[in-house]
Amino acid sequence: MGKILTVEQFAELMPNISRGWEKESGKIQTCIDDAEEVDLFEQLGNFYFELIAKADDEDFDNLLNGCEFEFEGVKMKHSGLRKYVAGLAYVRYLGVSNMTHTPHGYVNKLTQNSEPVSYNQIKDEKKEVQRAASIRFKTISNYLELNPEIFTSYNPKKSNSHSYNSLKTSTLR
């Protein structure tokens, strides 16, 4: 079974992360893995396993990378599951980006020329990214519903809420 998002794709889709993201690639990979294996599974249910198994199929390209489509007479565009997963991983990354393990424990990294972002500011940013992800998923869900012959095990009735690390958000607004 494959993966949906690489660290390099994450850095491309989330250009606001540090230019030195390569030094954090292990931490970012952990966030991506959790976003895919926990958050995306929670959202997609058993369709997650079909997605992982067929992620390299040409039929799944528009789902992963986004496309324009018409749903119930309305022209829509979705940005793709890769962008969605990047947002989920970014929410996770925000909480750990300035922390590091040392022989003396798990600490915040500080330098003379920087000031850490407050917990409340990080929490507010996470909520905004989560809100955007929730809205982004609605158009992805419409695309999935439009193509039941391709996405055979997708069930939108089982895919309508995110926990986002204890923050409940419904995609049905």
PDB file of C-alpha atoms in Angstrom:
ATOM      1  CA  MET A   1       0.000   0.000   0.000  1.00  0.00           C
ATOM      2  CA  GLY A   2       1.253   3.421  -0.918  1.00  0.00           C
ATOM      3  CA  LYS A   3       1.217   6.867   0.550  1.00  0.00           C
ATOM      4  CA  ILE A   4      -0.709   9.904  -0.626  1.00  0.00           C
ATOM      5  CA  LEU A   5       1.727  12.681   0.252  1.00  0.00           C
ATOM      6  CA  THR A   6       5.515  12.957   0.414  1.00  0.00           C
ATOM      7  CA  VAL A   7       7.458  15.420   2.529  1.00  0.00           C
ATOM      8  CA  GLU A   8       8.522  17.219  -0.668  1.00  0.00           C
ATOM      9  CA  GLN A   9       4.900  17.542  -1.824  1.00  0.00           C
ATOM     10  CA  PHE A  10       3.963  18.827   1.635  1.00  0.00           C
ATOM     11  CA  ALA A  11       6.626  21.543   1.394  1.00  0.00           C
ATOM     12  CA  GLU A  12       5.365  22.507  -2.062  1.00  0.00           C
ATOM     13  CA  LEU A  13       1.711  22.617  -0.991  1.00  0.00           C
ATOM     14  CA  MET A  14       2.455  24.483   2.248  1.00  0.00           C
ATOM     15  CA  PRO A  15       4.895  27.205   1.118  1.00  0.00           C
ATOM     16  CA  ASN A  16       4.568  29.070   4.427  1.00  0.00           C
ATOM     17  CA  ILE A  17       6.752  26.524   6.253  1.00  0.00           C
ATOM     18  CA  SER A  18      10.420  27.266   6.808  1.00  0.00           C
ATOM     19  CA  ARG A  19      12.766  27.142   3.833  1.00  0.00           C
ATOM     20  CA  GLY A  20      14.861  24.794   5.936  1.00  0.00           C
ATOM     21  CA  TRP A  21      12.087  22.210   6.047  1.00  0.00           C
ATOM     22  CA  GLU A  22      14.514  19.472   4.991  1.00  0.00           C
ATOM     23  CA  LYS A  23      16.032  19.548   8.494  1.00  0.00           C
ATOM     24  CA  GLU A  24      12.568  18.797   9.867  1.00  0.00           C
ATOM     25  CA  SER A  25      11.683  16.097   7.330  1.00  0.00           C
ATOM     26  CA  GLY A  26      11.442  13.357   9.981  1.00  0.00           C
ATOM     27  CA  LYS A  27       9.047  15.425  12.074  1.00  0.00           C
ATOM     28  CA  ILE A  28       7.045  16.374   8.973  1.00  0.00           C
ATOM     29  CA  GLN A  29       6.871  12.735   7.858  1.00  0.00           C
ATOM     30  CA  THR A  30       5.448  11.758  11.238  1.00  0.00           C
ATOM     31  CA  CYS A  31       2.773  14.462  10.880  1.00  0.00           C
ATOM     32  CA  ILE A  32       1.948  13.283   7.342  1.00  0.00           C
ATOM     33  CA  ASP A  33       1.716   9.653   8.473  1.00  0.00           C
ATOM     34  CA  ASP A  34      -0.677  10.585  11.287  1.00  0.00           C
ATOM     35  CA  ALA A  35      -2.717  12.819   8.987  1.00  0.00           C
ATOM     36  CA  GLU A  36      -3.114   9.988   6.474  1.00  0.00           C
ATOM     37  CA  GLU A  37      -3.436   6.984   8.767  1.00  0.00           C
ATOM     38  CA  VAL A  38      -5.557   8.613  11.477  1.00  0.00           C
ATOM     39  CA  ASP A  39      -7.280  11.791  10.253  1.00  0.00           C
ATOM     40  CA  LEU A  40      -7.906  10.705   6.660  1.00  0.00           C
ATOM     41  CA  PHE A  41      -8.992   7.226   7.712  1.00  0.00           C
ATOM     42  CA  GLU A  42     -11.388   8.791  10.214  1.00  0.00           C
ATOM     43  CA  GLN A  43     -12.834  10.932   7.416  1.00  0.00           C
ATOM     44  CA  LEU A  44     -13.020   8.289   4.672  1.00  0.00           C
ATOM     45  CA  GLY A  45     -13.682   5.103   6.600  1.00  0.00           C
ATOM     46  CA  ASN A  46     -12.992   1.931   4.637  1.00  0.00           C
ATOM     47  CA  PHE A  47     -12.632   3.921   1.410  1.00  0.00           C
ATOM     48  CA  TYR A  48      -9.227   4.920   2.788  1.00  0.00           C
ATOM     49  CA  PHE A  49      -7.917   1.415   2.055  1.00  0.00           C
ATOM     50  CA  GLU A  50      -9.219   1.504  -1.535  1.00  0.00           C
ATOM     51  CA  LEU A  51      -7.575   4.905  -1.960  1.00  0.00           C
ATOM     52  CA  ILE A  52      -4.203   3.697  -0.681  1.00  0.00           C
ATOM     53  CA  ALA A  53      -4.350   0.558  -2.832  1.00  0.00           C
ATOM     54  CA  LYS A  54      -5.238   2.506  -5.986  1.00  0.00           C
ATOM     55  CA  ALA A  55      -3.417   5.798  -5.385  1.00  0.00           C
ATOM     56  CA  ASP A  56      -1.209   5.209  -8.451  1.00  0.00           C
ATOM     57  CA  ASP A  57      -4.176   4.465 -10.761  1.00  0.00           C
ATOM     58  CA  GLU A  58      -4.870   7.098 -13.389  1.00  0.00           C
ATOM     59  CA  ASP A  59      -8.545   7.128 -12.335  1.00  0.00           C
ATOM     60  CA  PHE A  60      -7.473   8.510  -8.940  1.00  0.00           C
ATOM     61  CA  ASP A  61      -5.300  11.330 -10.321  1.00  0.00           C
ATOM     62  CA  ASN A  62      -8.077  13.960 -10.298  1.00  0.00           C
ATOM     63  CA  LEU A  63      -9.062  12.956  -6.773  1.00  0.00           C
ATOM     64  CA  LEU A  64      -5.521  13.304  -5.491  1.00  0.00           C
ATOM     65  CA  ASN A  65      -4.503  16.447  -7.397  1.00  0.00           C
ATOM     66  CA  GLY A  66      -7.797  18.278  -7.871  1.00  0.00           C
ATOM     67  CA  CYS A  67      -9.915  19.124 -10.865  1.00  0.00           C
ATOM     68  CA  GLU A  68     -12.943  21.019 -12.070  1.00  0.00           C
ATOM     69  CA  PHE A  69     -16.275  19.202 -12.286  1.00  0.00           C
ATOM     70  CA  GLU A  70     -20.003  19.795 -12.339  1.00  0.00           C
ATOM     71  CA  PHE A  71     -22.129  18.663  -9.392  1.00  0.00           C
ATOM     72  CA  GLU A  72     -25.902  19.104  -9.321  1.00  0.00           C
ATOM     73  CA  GLY A  73     -25.671  21.689 -12.091  1.00  0.00           C
ATOM     74  CA  VAL A  74     -22.988  23.760 -10.355  1.00  0.00           C
ATOM     75  CA  LYS A  75     -19.454  24.082 -11.724  1.00  0.00           C
ATOM     76  CA  MET A  76     -17.026  23.298  -8.919  1.00  0.00           C
ATOM     77  CA  LYS A  77     -13.338  22.834  -8.331  1.00  0.00           C
ATOM     78  CA  HIS A  78     -11.614  20.829  -5.640  1.00  0.00           C
ATOM     79  CA  SER A  79      -7.966  21.125  -4.735  1.00  0.00           C
ATOM     80  CA  GLY A  80      -7.349  17.400  -4.237  1.00  0.00           C
ATOM     81  CA  LEU A  81      -6.752  15.014  -1.395  1.00  0.00           C
ATOM     82  CA  ARG A  82      -3.029  15.798  -1.380  1.00  0.00           C
ATOM     83  CA  LYS A  83      -3.756  19.435  -0.522  1.00  0.00           C
ATOM     84  CA  TYR A  84      -6.324  18.285   2.040  1.00  0.00           C
ATOM     85  CA  VAL A  85      -3.868  15.872   3.694  1.00  0.00           C
ATOM     86  CA  ALA A  86      -1.182  18.588   3.624  1.00  0.00           C
ATOM     87  CA  GLY A  87      -3.554  20.800   5.629  1.00  0.00           C
ATOM     88  CA  LEU A  88      -4.226  18.007   8.121  1.00  0.00           C
ATOM     89  CA  ALA A  89      -0.483  17.372   8.476  1.00  0.00           C
ATOM     90  CA  TYR A  90       0.175  21.102   8.860  1.00  0.00           C
ATOM     91  CA  VAL A  91      -2.264  21.268  11.781  1.00  0.00           C
ATOM     92  CA  ARG A  92      -0.269  18.519  13.442  1.00  0.00           C
ATOM     93  CA  TYR A  93       3.053  20.166  12.507  1.00  0.00           C
ATOM     94  CA  LEU A  94       2.062  23.507  14.050  1.00  0.00           C
ATOM     95  CA  GLY A  95       1.958  21.913  17.466  1.00  0.00           C
ATOM     96  CA  VAL A  96       5.425  20.371  17.264  1.00  0.00           C
ATOM     97  CA  SER A  97       7.372  22.570  14.852  1.00  0.00           C
ATOM     98  CA  ASN A  98       9.430  24.425  17.441  1.00  0.00           C
ATOM     99  CA  MET A  99       9.907  21.507  19.820  1.00  0.00           C
ATOM    100  CA  THR A 100      12.830  19.124  19.863  1.00  0.00           C
ATOM    101  CA  HIS A 101      14.017  16.110  21.828  1.00  0.00           C
ATOM    102  CA  THR A 102      17.304  16.591  23.674  1.00  0.00           C
ATOM    103  CA  PRO A 103      19.205  14.515  26.227  1.00  0.00           C
ATOM    104  CA  HIS A 104      17.621  16.846  28.794  1.00  0.00           C
ATOM    105  CA  GLY A 105      14.014  16.304  27.664  1.00  0.00           C
ATOM    106  CA  TYR A 106      11.499  17.596  25.149  1.00  0.00           C
ATOM    107  CA  VAL A 107      12.061  21.355  24.838  1.00  0.00           C
ATOM    108  CA  ASN A 108      11.079  24.434  22.852  1.00  0.00           C
ATOM    109  CA  LYS A 109      13.847  25.649  20.582  1.00  0.00           C
ATOM    110  CA  LEU A 110      14.702  29.310  21.249  1.00  0.00           C
ATOM    111  CA  THR A 111      17.423  31.609  19.968  1.00  0.00           C
ATOM    112  CA  GLN A 112      18.536  35.139  20.815  1.00  0.00           C
ATOM    113  CA  ASN A 113      16.800  36.596  17.766  1.00  0.00           C
ATOM    114  CA  SER A 114      13.420  34.929  18.029  1.00  0.00           C
ATOM    115  CA  GLU A 115      10.390  34.860  20.236  1.00  0.00           C
ATOM    116  CA  PRO A 116       8.167  31.795  20.435  1.00  0.00           C
ATOM    117  CA  VAL A 117       4.633  32.041  19.132  1.00  0.00           C
ATOM    118  CA  SER A 118       2.143  31.779  21.971  1.00  0.00           C
ATOM    119  CA  TYR A 119       0.099  28.645  22.489  1.00  0.00           C
ATOM    120  CA  ASN A 120      -3.102  30.639  21.849  1.00  0.00           C
ATOM    121  CA  GLN A 121      -1.787  31.947  18.525  1.00  0.00           C
ATOM    122  CA  ILE A 122      -0.885  28.409  17.459  1.00  0.00           C
ATOM    123  CA  LYS A 123      -4.296  27.166  18.590  1.00  0.00           C
ATOM    124  CA  ASP A 124      -6.023  29.923  16.563  1.00  0.00           C
ATOM    125  CA  GLU A 125      -3.970  29.076  13.468  1.00  0.00           C
ATOM    126  CA  LYS A 126      -4.779  25.381  13.849  1.00  0.00           C
ATOM    127  CA  LYS A 127      -8.512  26.195  14.026  1.00  0.00           C
ATOM    128  CA  GLU A 128      -8.308  28.250  10.832  1.00  0.00           C
ATOM    129  CA  VAL A 129      -6.484  25.495   8.966  1.00  0.00           C
ATOM    130  CA  GLN A 130      -8.982  22.921  10.300  1.00  0.00           C
ATOM    131  CA  ARG A 131     -11.889  25.075   9.142  1.00  0.00           C
ATOM    132  CA  ALA A 132     -10.375  25.394   5.670  1.00  0.00           C
ATOM    133  CA  ALA A 133      -9.791  21.627   5.549  1.00  0.00           C
ATOM    134  CA  SER A 134     -13.396  20.952   6.528  1.00  0.00           C
ATOM    135  CA  ILE A 135     -14.691  23.187   3.754  1.00  0.00           C
ATOM    136  CA  ARG A 136     -12.144  21.789   1.298  1.00  0.00           C
ATOM    137  CA  PHE A 137     -13.348  18.265   2.025  1.00  0.00           C
ATOM    138  CA  LYS A 138     -16.940  19.145   1.124  1.00  0.00           C
ATOM    139  CA  THR A 139     -16.005  19.757  -2.527  1.00  0.00           C
ATOM    140  CA  ILE A 140     -13.840  16.627  -2.521  1.00  0.00           C
ATOM    141  CA  SER A 141     -16.823  14.670  -1.192  1.00  0.00           C
ATOM    142  CA  ASN A 142     -19.010  16.064  -3.984  1.00  0.00           C
ATOM    143  CA  TYR A 143     -16.445  14.843  -6.529  1.00  0.00           C
ATOM    144  CA  LEU A 144     -16.374  11.410  -4.901  1.00  0.00           C
ATOM    145  CA  GLU A 145     -20.179  11.194  -4.917  1.00  0.00           C
ATOM    146  CA  LEU A 146     -20.235  12.150  -8.588  1.00  0.00           C
ATOM    147  CA  ASN A 147     -18.056   9.156  -9.503  1.00  0.00           C
ATOM    148  CA  PRO A 148     -19.366   6.090  -7.627  1.00  0.00           C
ATOM    149  CA  GLU A 149     -18.251   3.765 -10.424  1.00  0.00           C
ATOM    150  CA  ILE A 150     -14.603   4.757  -9.783  1.00  0.00           C
ATOM    151  CA  PHE A 151     -14.717   5.218  -6.013  1.00  0.00           C
ATOM    152  CA  THR A 152     -16.739   2.123  -5.237  1.00  0.00           C
ATOM    153  CA  SER A 153     -16.373   1.960  -1.463  1.00  0.00           C
ATOM    154  CA  TYR A 154     -16.819   5.667  -0.683  1.00  0.00           C
ATOM    155  CA  ASN A 155     -19.814   6.205   1.587  1.00  0.00           C
ATOM    156  CA  PRO A 156     -20.533   9.905   2.245  1.00  0.00           C
ATOM    157  CA  LYS A 157     -23.008   9.087   5.008  1.00  0.00           C
ATOM    158  CA  LYS A 158     -20.167   7.634   7.085  1.00  0.00           C
ATOM    159  CA  SER A 159     -17.788  10.494   6.287  1.00  0.00           C
ATOM    160  CA  ASN A 160     -18.984  13.703   7.834  1.00  0.00           C
ATOM    161  CA  SER A 161     -16.952  14.659  10.873  1.00  0.00           C
ATOM    162  CA  HIS A 162     -13.378  15.310  11.897  1.00  0.00           C
ATOM    163  CA  SER A 163     -12.004  14.979  15.392  1.00  0.00           C
ATOM    164  CA  TYR A 164      -8.809  16.991  14.699  1.00  0.00           C
ATOM    165  CA  ASN A 165      -7.219  16.149  18.010  1.00  0.00           C
ATOM    166  CA  SER A 166     -10.340  16.718  20.143  1.00  0.00           C
ATOM    167  CA  LEU A 167     -11.790  19.580  18.096  1.00  0.00           C
ATOM    168  CA  LYS A 168     -15.038  18.376  16.536  1.00  0.00           C
ATOM    169  CA  THR A 169     -15.937  19.968  13.225  1.00  0.00           C
ATOM    170  CA  SER A 170     -18.777  18.897  10.973  1.00  0.00           C
ATOM    171  CA  THR A 171     -18.401  19.092   7.223  1.00  0.00           C
ATOM    172  CA  LEU A 172     -22.153  19.492   6.978  1.00  0.00           C
ATOM    173  CA  ARG A 173     -22.602  23.219   7.524  1.00  0.00           C
TER     174      ARG A 173
END
